[in-house]
Amino acid sequence: MKAKITLLPGDGIGPEVIAAAQKILEKIGEQFGHEFKMDSQHIGGIAIDETGGALPNPTLESCKKADAVLLGAVGGPKWDDPNASVRPEQGLLGLRKELGLFANLRPVQPHPELMGASPLKESYLEGVDMLILRELTGGIYFGQPSEKRINENGEEEAFDTMIYSESEVRRIAKLAFEIAGERSKKVTSVDKANVLESSRLWRKTVAKLSEEYPEIELENLLVDAATMHLLSRPRDFDVMVTMNLFGDIITDESSMLTGSMGNMPSAALGEDLNSFGKPRGMYEPIHGSAPDIAGQGIANPIGMILSTGMMLRHSLGLSEEAEAIEKAVDATLNAGHRTGDIAREGEVALGTDEMCEKILMNLV
Ligand code: NAD
């Protein structure tokens, strides 16, 4: 197969983990006889420095022509001025919107070897296998108006708009029911229907759609309760579907079930198809640019490498190759290799490149 992949290293540890993904892809290409044509482009803070904008046109064009996109991370203190008119996150949000990537899939499966790295007791983690589906192109992150202004008291005030249409809710909920049908047949929908009008529409729309999926159990949870249940009974969940803001928060919380954000991959999918007739997705680890460790070569590349596996499976239809990556990560962890974020006291912490080398060696 010949596939076009756009690489967006971004900022902070983004370039460090993307370099690992690139090596993995090169090795998969050699082993399975594929040609991955990779085009690296700027996004986020580095793009602002180079071009003045967070999502330059050549980046957008490259992503639109690609079969899939791999992203490291964007942002950092250098671009954090709250008064700045251009911010790195605009690059990421803009790209999700431009590519119509409305669904974010985040699998949560604590690795048996890493249960000790989670702050939760092992007895809570055994058997946890869930998929969090976050709506990605709507809600409060995109709703208009979103403004800062001076009120009648001469004081600064700001507001954002949380808005969802029925079709937006239906689209993401349909995906949730369909994915649950291939898993353990349970959907947990998370909202704040006791307070927010947009959540009441969300709940009503999900309930209506559930009538078309009688074999799938539907559970509704308020987001505040959901954050608690995620820790007290994580094994009970199969597919958890929620809106943009709540999904952003819940997925970071769920990363602690796996021990570190550095371990968790994600896929953003839309309706647009690539040259293989598969979704042209964007794949990224769930972590950010980790400015506190950037430039030290110690970032955990596993989330990025597993995101690369998700790309091969969902956008290129290469399940065997994706499995090879997952098995290589498993074998590396089973052999006791760890980066600093998942090493326990007394365990040797490998750097990003060393960890990547171990995974490459297990890629057979
Ligand atoms: P973060 O995910 O960057 O870091 C949180 C903590 O986890 C830090 O202590 C960091 O060192 C650690 N960590 C994260 N990834 C790791 C890895 N691969 N290996 C080892 N340790 C890792 O979140 P933050 O500190 O809240 O945000 C930093 C910057 O990243 C901000 O500018 C934020 O806006 C941005 N951000 C970007 C994205 C994205 O690009 N998708 C997502 C979240 C945050």
Coordinates of C-alpha atoms and ligand atoms in Angstrom, one line a residue:
M1 CA 0.0 0.0 0.0
K2 CA 1.1 3.6 -0.7
A3 CA -0.4 6.1 1.8
K4 CA 0.1 9.8 2.4
I5 CA 0.4 10.8 6.0
T6 CA 0.8 14.4 7.3
L7 CA 2.9 14.7 10.5
L8 CA 2.2 17.6 12.8
P9 CA 4.8 17.6 15.5
G10 CA 3.7 20.9 17.1
D11 CA 5.2 22.1 20.3
G12 CA 7.0 20.9 23.5
I13 CA 7.3 17.1 23.6
G14 CA 5.2 16.9 20.3
P15 CA 8.3 16.6 18.0
E16 CA 9.9 14.1 20.4
V17 CA 7.0 11.7 20.3
I18 CA 6.3 12.2 16.6
A19 CA 9.9 11.1 15.9
A20 CA 9.1 7.8 17.6
A21 CA 5.9 7.4 15.5
Q22 CA 7.9 8.1 12.4
K23 CA 10.4 5.3 13.2
I24 CA 7.6 2.9 14.0
L25 CA 5.9 3.6 10.7
E26 CA 9.2 3.2 8.8
K27 CA 9.7 -0.2 10.3
I28 CA 6.1 -1.3 9.7
G29 CA 6.6 -0.1 6.1
E30 CA 9.7 -2.3 5.7
Q31 CA 8.2 -5.3 7.4
F32 CA 4.8 -5.3 5.6
G33 CA 5.8 -3.8 2.3
H34 CA 4.0 -0.5 2.5
E35 CA 5.2 3.0 1.4
F36 CA 4.2 5.7 3.9
K37 CA 4.8 9.1 2.3
M38 CA 5.2 11.5 5.2
D39 CA 4.9 15.2 5.0
S40 CA 5.8 17.2 8.1
Q41 CA 4.0 20.6 8.7
H42 CA 3.8 23.2 11.4
I43 CA 0.8 23.7 13.7
G44 CA 0.3 25.5 17.0
G45 CA 2.9 27.7 18.7
I46 CA 5.7 26.9 16.2
A47 CA 3.4 27.8 13.4
I48 CA 2.6 31.1 15.1
D49 CA 6.3 31.8 15.4
E50 CA 7.0 30.9 11.7
T51 CA 3.9 32.3 10.0
G52 CA 1.9 34.4 12.4
G53 CA -1.0 31.9 12.3
A54 CA -1.7 28.6 14.3
L55 CA -3.0 26.7 11.2
P56 CA -1.1 27.9 8.2
N57 CA -2.6 27.2 4.7
P58 CA 0.2 24.6 3.7
T59 CA -0.6 22.6 6.8
L60 CA -4.3 22.6 6.1
E61 CA -3.8 21.7 2.5
S62 CA -1.4 18.9 3.3
C63 CA -3.9 17.4 5.9
K64 CA -6.8 17.6 3.3
K65 CA -4.7 15.7 0.8
A66 CA -3.5 13.1 3.3
D67 CA -5.0 9.7 4.0
A68 CA -4.5 10.4 7.7
V69 CA -2.9 12.9 10.1
L70 CA -0.6 12.2 13.1
L71 CA -0.3 15.0 15.7
G72 CA 2.1 15.4 18.6
A73 CA 0.8 18.3 20.8
V74 CA 0.4 22.0 20.7
G75 CA 0.8 24.9 23.2
G76 CA 3.1 26.0 25.9
P77 CA 4.0 28.9 28.2
K78 CA 5.6 30.9 25.4
W79 CA 2.2 31.4 23.8
D80 CA 0.1 31.6 26.9
D81 CA -0.5 35.4 27.1
P82 CA -4.3 35.6 27.7
N83 CA -4.4 38.8 25.7
A84 CA -2.8 37.2 22.6
S85 CA -5.1 37.3 19.5
V86 CA -3.6 34.1 18.1
R87 CA -3.3 31.0 20.3
P88 CA -1.8 27.5 19.5
E89 CA -5.1 25.7 20.4
Q90 CA -6.8 27.6 17.5
G91 CA -4.7 25.5 15.2
L92 CA -6.0 22.2 16.7
L93 CA -9.6 23.3 17.0
G94 CA -9.5 24.8 13.5
L95 CA -8.1 21.6 12.0
R96 CA -10.8 19.4 13.7
K97 CA -13.5 21.8 12.4
E98 CA -12.0 22.0 8.8
L99 CA -11.6 18.2 8.6
G100 CA -15.1 17.6 10.2
L101 CA -13.6 15.4 12.9
F102 CA -16.7 15.2 15.1
A103 CA -15.8 12.0 17.0
N104 CA -13.0 11.5 19.4
L105 CA -12.3 7.9 20.3
R106 CA -10.3 7.3 23.5
P107 CA -9.8 3.7 24.6
V108 CA -9.1 3.2 28.3
Q109 CA -7.5 -0.2 29.0
P110 CA -5.2 -0.3 32.0
H111 CA -2.2 -2.5 31.1
P112 CA -1.8 -5.4 33.6
E113 CA 1.9 -4.6 34.1
L114 CA 1.2 -0.9 34.8
M115 CA -1.6 -1.2 37.4
G116 CA 0.8 -0.2 40.1
A117 CA 1.4 3.1 38.2
S118 CA -2.3 4.1 38.8
P119 CA -3.3 5.8 42.0
L120 CA -6.3 3.5 42.1
K121 CA -6.1 0.1 43.8
E122 CA -5.5 -2.9 41.4
S123 CA -8.8 -4.5 42.5
Y124 CA -10.7 -1.6 40.9
L125 CA -8.7 -1.7 37.7
E126 CA -8.8 -5.4 36.8
G127 CA -11.1 -6.0 33.8
V128 CA -11.5 -2.2 32.9
D129 CA -12.0 -1.9 29.2
M130 CA -13.9 1.1 28.0
L131 CA -14.1 3.5 25.1
I132 CA -14.8 7.2 25.7
L133 CA -16.4 8.9 22.8
R134 CA -16.2 12.6 23.0
E135 CA -18.0 15.0 20.6
L136 CA -15.3 17.1 19.1
T137 CA -16.6 19.9 16.8
G138 CA -19.5 21.3 18.8
G139 CA -20.5 22.5 22.2
I140 CA -18.9 25.3 24.2
Y141 CA -15.6 25.1 22.4
F142 CA -17.1 26.3 19.2
G143 CA -20.4 28.0 20.3
Q144 CA -21.0 31.6 19.4
P145 CA -21.1 34.2 20.8
S146 CA -17.9 33.8 22.8
E147 CA -16.8 37.2 24.0
K148 CA -15.0 39.4 26.5
R149 CA -16.6 42.8 27.1
I150 CA -17.0 45.6 29.6
N151 CA -20.3 45.5 31.5
E152 CA -22.4 48.3 32.8
N153 CA -20.4 48.5 36.0
G154 CA -17.2 49.1 34.0
E155 CA -16.0 45.6 34.9
E156 CA -14.6 43.1 32.5
E157 CA -16.9 40.1 31.9
A158 CA -16.7 37.1 29.5
F159 CA -19.0 34.4 28.3
D160 CA -19.1 31.3 26.1
T161 CA -22.0 29.5 24.5
M162 CA -22.8 25.8 24.9
I163 CA -24.9 24.8 21.9
Y164 CA -25.8 21.5 20.3
S165 CA -28.3 20.7 17.5
E166 CA -30.3 17.5 17.5
S167 CA -28.3 16.3 14.4
E168 CA -25.0 16.9 16.1
V169 CA -26.1 14.8 19.1
R170 CA -27.6 12.1 16.9
R171 CA -24.4 11.7 14.8
I172 CA -22.2 11.1 17.8
A173 CA -24.8 9.0 19.7
K174 CA -25.3 6.8 16.6
L175 CA -21.6 6.1 16.5
A176 CA -21.7 5.2 20.2
F177 CA -24.5 2.7 19.8
E178 CA -22.8 1.2 16.8
I179 CA -19.4 0.8 18.5
A180 CA -21.2 -0.6 21.6
G181 CA -22.9 -3.2 19.4
E182 CA -19.4 -4.6 18.6
R183 CA -18.3 -4.5 22.2
S184 CA -20.2 -5.2 25.4
K185 CA -23.5 -3.6 24.3
K186 CA -23.7 -0.8 26.9
V187 CA -23.7 3.0 26.3
T188 CA -23.3 5.4 29.2
S189 CA -24.4 9.0 28.1
V190 CA -22.9 11.8 30.3
D191 CA -24.6 15.2 30.5
K192 CA -25.7 17.9 33.0
A193 CA -29.4 17.6 32.2
N194 CA -30.5 18.7 35.7
V195 CA -29.1 22.2 34.9
L196 CA -28.3 22.8 31.3
E197 CA -30.9 23.1 28.4
S198 CA -28.3 21.8 25.9
S199 CA -27.9 18.7 28.1
R200 CA -31.7 18.1 28.2
L201 CA -31.7 18.1 24.4
W202 CA -28.7 15.8 24.4
R203 CA -30.5 13.3 26.8
K204 CA -33.8 13.4 24.9
T205 CA -32.0 12.8 21.5
V206 CA -29.9 10.0 22.9
A207 CA -33.0 8.3 24.4
K208 CA -35.0 8.6 21.2
L209 CA -32.1 7.1 19.2
S210 CA -31.7 4.3 21.7
E211 CA -35.1 2.9 20.6
E212 CA -33.4 1.9 17.3
Y213 CA -30.9 -0.1 19.3
P214 CA -33.0 -2.3 21.7
E215 CA -30.1 -4.7 22.2
I216 CA -27.9 -1.9 23.7
E217 CA -28.4 -1.0 27.3
L218 CA -28.5 2.8 27.9
E219 CA -27.4 4.4 31.1
N220 CA -27.6 8.2 31.7
L221 CA -25.2 9.9 34.2
L222 CA -24.8 13.5 35.3
V223 CA -21.2 14.6 34.7
D224 CA -20.5 15.3 38.3
A225 CA -21.6 11.8 39.3
A226 CA -19.8 10.3 36.3
T227 CA -16.4 11.6 37.5
M228 CA -17.0 9.7 40.8
H229 CA -18.3 6.5 39.2
L230 CA -15.3 6.5 36.8
L231 CA -13.2 6.0 39.9
S232 CA -15.5 3.9 42.1
R233 CA -16.8 1.4 39.4
P234 CA -14.7 1.8 36.2
R235 CA -15.3 -1.8 35.2
D236 CA -19.0 -1.2 34.7
F237 CA -18.5 1.0 31.6
D238 CA -18.3 0.0 28.0
V239 CA -18.9 3.0 25.7
M240 CA -19.2 6.4 27.4
V241 CA -20.4 9.1 25.1
T242 CA -20.4 12.8 26.0
M243 CA -20.1 16.4 24.8
N244 CA -16.9 18.2 24.0
L245 CA -16.3 20.0 27.4
F246 CA -17.2 17.0 29.6
G247 CA -15.3 14.6 27.4
D248 CA -12.2 16.8 27.6
I249 CA -12.3 16.5 31.4
I250 CA -13.4 12.9 31.8
T251 CA -10.8 11.6 29.4
D252 CA -7.9 13.2 31.4
E253 CA -9.4 11.7 34.6
S254 CA -9.7 8.3 32.9
S255 CA -6.0 8.5 31.9
M256 CA -5.2 7.9 35.6
L257 CA -6.8 4.5 35.4
T258 CA -3.9 3.6 33.0
G259 CA -1.2 5.2 35.2
S260 CA -0.2 8.1 32.9
M261 CA -1.5 10.4 30.2
G262 CA 1.6 9.4 28.3
N263 CA 0.1 5.9 27.6
M264 CA -3.2 7.0 26.1
P265 CA -3.9 7.2 22.3
S266 CA -6.8 8.8 20.6
A267 CA -8.4 9.0 17.2
A268 CA -10.5 11.8 15.8
L269 CA -12.8 10.6 13.0
G270 CA -15.3 12.3 10.7
E271 CA -17.5 11.5 7.7
D272 CA -14.8 12.5 5.1
L273 CA -13.3 9.5 3.4
N274 CA -9.7 9.1 2.2
S275 CA -8.3 7.5 -0.9
F276 CA -8.9 4.0 0.6
G277 CA -12.6 4.8 1.3
K278 CA -11.8 4.9 5.1
P279 CA -12.3 7.9 7.4
R280 CA -9.5 10.5 7.0
G281 CA -8.8 10.7 10.7
M282 CA -6.4 12.6 12.9
Y283 CA -4.5 10.6 15.6
E284 CA -2.8 12.0 18.6
P285 CA -1.9 11.0 22.2
I286 CA -4.3 12.6 24.7
H287 CA -1.5 14.4 26.5
G288 CA -0.4 18.0 25.8
S289 CA 3.0 19.5 25.1
A290 CA 4.3 18.8 28.7
P291 CA 6.4 21.9 28.9
D292 CA 7.8 20.7 32.2
I293 CA 9.7 17.9 30.5
A294 CA 10.0 19.2 27.0
G295 CA 13.5 19.1 25.5
Q296 CA 14.8 16.5 28.0
G297 CA 14.2 13.4 25.8
I298 CA 12.2 11.7 28.6
A299 CA 8.6 11.8 27.3
N300 CA 6.7 8.5 27.2
P301 CA 6.1 7.8 23.4
I302 CA 3.5 5.0 24.0
G303 CA 0.4 7.2 23.6
M304 CA 1.8 8.5 20.3
I305 CA 2.8 5.0 19.1
L306 CA -0.6 3.5 20.0
S307 CA -2.2 6.4 18.2
T308 CA -0.2 5.4 15.1
G309 CA -1.6 1.9 15.5
M310 CA -5.1 3.3 15.6
M311 CA -4.3 5.2 12.4
L312 CA -3.3 2.1 10.6
R313 CA -6.4 0.3 11.7
H314 CA -9.1 3.0 11.2
S315 CA -7.8 5.0 8.3
L316 CA -5.7 2.5 6.4
G317 CA -7.5 -0.7 7.2
L318 CA -4.2 -2.3 8.3
S319 CA -5.4 -4.3 11.4
E320 CA -2.6 -6.8 11.3
E321 CA 0.0 -4.0 11.4
A322 CA -1.9 -2.2 14.2
E323 CA -1.9 -5.4 16.2
A324 CA 1.8 -5.8 15.6
I325 CA 2.3 -2.4 17.2
E326 CA 0.1 -3.2 20.2
K327 CA 1.8 -6.5 20.8
A328 CA 5.3 -4.7 20.6
V329 CA 4.1 -2.2 23.2
D330 CA 2.8 -5.1 25.4
A331 CA 6.0 -7.1 25.1
T332 CA 8.1 -4.0 26.0
L333 CA 6.0 -3.3 29.1
N334 CA 5.9 -7.0 30.0
A335 CA 9.8 -7.0 29.8
G336 CA 9.8 -4.3 32.5
H337 CA 10.8 -1.3 30.4
R338 CA 9.5 2.0 31.7
T339 CA 9.8 5.7 31.0
G340 CA 9.9 8.0 34.1
D341 CA 6.2 8.7 34.2
I342 CA 5.3 5.0 34.7
A343 CA 8.4 3.8 36.5
R344 CA 8.0 2.8 40.2
E345 CA 10.5 3.6 42.8
G346 CA 13.8 1.8 42.1
E347 CA 12.9 1.0 38.4
V348 CA 15.2 2.3 35.7
A349 CA 13.6 5.1 33.7
L350 CA 14.3 5.0 29.9
G351 CA 14.3 8.1 27.7
T352 CA 12.0 8.5 24.7
D353 CA 14.4 7.2 22.1
E354 CA 15.5 4.2 24.3
M355 CA 11.8 3.2 24.9
C356 CA 11.1 3.6 21.2
E357 CA 14.1 1.3 20.4
K358 CA 12.8 -1.3 22.8
I359 CA 9.4 -1.2 21.1
L360 CA 11.1 -1.4 17.6
M361 CA 13.0 -4.5 18.7
N362 CA 9.7 -6.1 19.7
L363 CA 8.1 -5.2 16.5
V364 CA 8.2 -8.5 14.6
Ligands
NAD1 P1 0.1 18.0 29.6 O1 -0.6 16.7 29.1 O2 1.1 18.6 28.7 O3 1.0 17.5 30.9 C1 0.4 17.1 32.2 C2 1.4 16.3 33.0 O4 1.6 15.0 32.4 C3 2.8 17.0 33.0 O5 3.3 16.8 34.3 C4 3.6 16.3 31.9 O6 4.9 16.2 32.2 C5 2.9 14.9 32.0 N1 3.0 14.2 30.7 C6 2.2 14.5 29.6 N2 2.5 13.7 28.6 C7 3.5 13.0 29.0 C8 4.4 12.0 28.3 N3 4.1 11.6 27.1 N4 5.4 11.4 29.0 C9 5.6 11.8 30.3 N5 4.9 12.7 31.0 C10 3.8 13.3 30.3 O7 -1.0 19.0 30.1 P2 -0.8 20.5 30.6 O8 0.5 20.6 31.4 O9 -2.1 20.8 31.2 O10 -0.7 21.4 29.3 C11 0.6 21.8 28.7 C12 0.3 22.5 27.4 O11 -0.2 21.5 26.5 C13 -0.7 23.6 27.5 O12 -0.2 24.6 26.6 C14 -2.0 23.0 27.0 O13 -2.8 24.0 26.4 C15 -1.4 22.0 25.9 N6 -2.3 20.9 25.6 C16 -2.3 20.5 24.3 C17 -3.1 19.4 24.0 C18 -3.0 18.9 22.6 O14 -2.2 19.3 21.8 N7 -3.9 18.0 22.2 C19 -3.8 18.7 24.9 C20 -3.8 19.1 26.3 C21 -3.0 20.2 26.6

